[in-house]
mmCIF file of C-alpha atoms in Angstrom:
data_model
loop_
_atom_site.group_PDB
_atom_site.id
_atom_site.type_symbol
_atom_site.label_atom_id
_atom_site.label_comp_id
_atom_site.label_asym_id
_atom_site.label_seq_id
_atom_site.Cartn_x
_atom_site.Cartn_y
_atom_site.Cartn_z
ATOM 1 C CA MET A 1 7.290 8.096 0.845
ATOM 2 C CA PRO A 2 11.172 8.076 0.658
ATOM 3 C CA LEU A 3 12.362 5.218 -1.913
ATOM 4 C CA THR A 4 14.834 2.808 -0.854
ATOM 5 C CA ARG A 5 17.581 0.726 -2.499
ATOM 6 C CA ASN A 6 16.441 -2.504 -0.760
ATOM 7 C CA PRO A 7 14.043 -4.372 -3.132
ATOM 8 C CA ILE A 8 10.611 -5.274 -1.314
ATOM 9 C CA PRO A 9 10.563 -9.091 -1.015
ATOM 10 C CA PRO A 10 8.401 -10.977 -3.609
ATOM 11 C CA ASP A 11 5.928 -11.965 -1.048
ATOM 12 C CA ALA A 12 5.475 -8.318 0.037
ATOM 13 C CA ALA A 13 5.010 -7.115 -3.263
ATOM 14 C CA LYS A 14 2.227 -9.971 -4.180
ATOM 15 C CA ALA A 15 0.568 -8.735 -0.892
ATOM 16 C CA PHE A 16 0.494 -4.932 -2.116
ATOM 17 C CA MET A 17 -0.896 -5.890 -5.535
ATOM 18 C CA ARG A 18 -3.516 -8.022 -3.818
ATOM 19 C CA ASP A 19 -4.428 -5.278 -1.592
ATOM 20 C CA LEU A 20 -4.369 -2.692 -4.497
ATOM 21 C CA ARG A 21 -6.946 -4.888 -6.418
ATOM 22 C CA ALA A 22 -9.017 -5.457 -3.181
ATOM 23 C CA TYR A 23 -8.873 -1.443 -2.730
ATOM 24 C CA HIS A 24 -10.200 -0.697 -6.051
ATOM 25 C CA ALA A 25 -12.896 -3.503 -6.016
ATOM 26 C CA THR A 26 -14.448 -2.232 -2.708
ATOM 27 C CA LYS A 27 -16.499 1.197 -2.540
ATOM 28 C CA ASN A 28 -16.901 0.881 1.002
ATOM 29 C CA GLY A 29 -14.810 3.614 2.813
ATOM 30 C CA ASP A 30 -14.282 1.721 6.063
ATOM 31 C CA GLN A 31 -12.813 -1.353 4.230
ATOM 32 C CA ARG A 32 -10.664 1.031 1.705
ATOM 33 C CA THR A 33 -9.152 2.488 4.969
ATOM 34 C CA ALA A 34 -8.395 -0.907 6.762
ATOM 35 C CA ILE A 35 -6.754 -2.162 3.372
ATOM 36 C CA ALA A 36 -4.596 1.256 3.025
ATOM 37 C CA ALA A 37 -3.745 1.175 6.777
ATOM 38 C CA ARG A 38 -2.319 -2.367 6.318
ATOM 39 C CA GLN A 39 0.016 -1.331 3.430
ATOM 40 C CA ALA A 40 1.083 1.794 5.001
ATOM 41 C CA GLU A 41 2.340 -0.380 7.858
ATOM 42 C CA GLN A 42 3.809 -2.846 5.721
ATOM 43 C CA LEU A 43 5.535 -0.262 3.529
ATOM 44 C CA SER A 44 6.912 1.535 6.731
ATOM 45 C CA LYS A 45 8.615 -1.836 7.868
ATOM 46 C CA HIS A 46 10.364 -2.155 4.215
ATOM 47 C CA ALA A 47 11.062 1.462 3.776
ATOM 48 C CA ARG A 48 12.463 1.991 7.313
ATOM 49 C CA ALA A 49 10.495 5.382 7.552
ATOM 50 C CA VAL A 50 6.806 6.427 8.208
ATOM 51 C CA VAL A 51 4.652 5.935 5.476
ATOM 52 C CA LYS A 52 1.168 7.798 5.937
ATOM 53 C CA LEU A 53 -2.052 6.567 5.277
ATOM 54 C CA ALA A 54 -2.769 9.347 2.919
ATOM 55 C CA GLU A 55 0.283 8.583 0.891
ATOM 56 C CA VAL A 56 -0.836 4.906 0.338
ATOM 57 C CA LYS A 57 -4.398 6.005 -0.594
ATOM 58 C CA GLU A 58 -2.794 8.560 -3.328
ATOM 59 C CA LEU A 59 -0.545 6.037 -4.341
ATOM 60 C CA PHE A 60 -3.490 3.483 -4.803
ATOM 61 C CA ASP A 61 -5.768 5.968 -6.456
ATOM 62 C CA ARG A 62 -2.786 6.865 -9.132
ATOM 63 C CA MET A 63 -2.195 2.938 -9.764
ATOM 64 C CA LYS A 64 -5.767 2.699 -10.710
#
């Protein structure tokens, strides 16, 4: 995932953290995939590049 110099807006950062907590709170694989997919879409908008679902899942796992 490429880094950008543009900071992520505070509301997007809060949504990311909320989804991170929800991702780790559930053990349901389908719900985890839906959460990661939502964040992949949002991060892609802010990074102006494609952020893959697998990258978001790895990021979430590393941030546990």
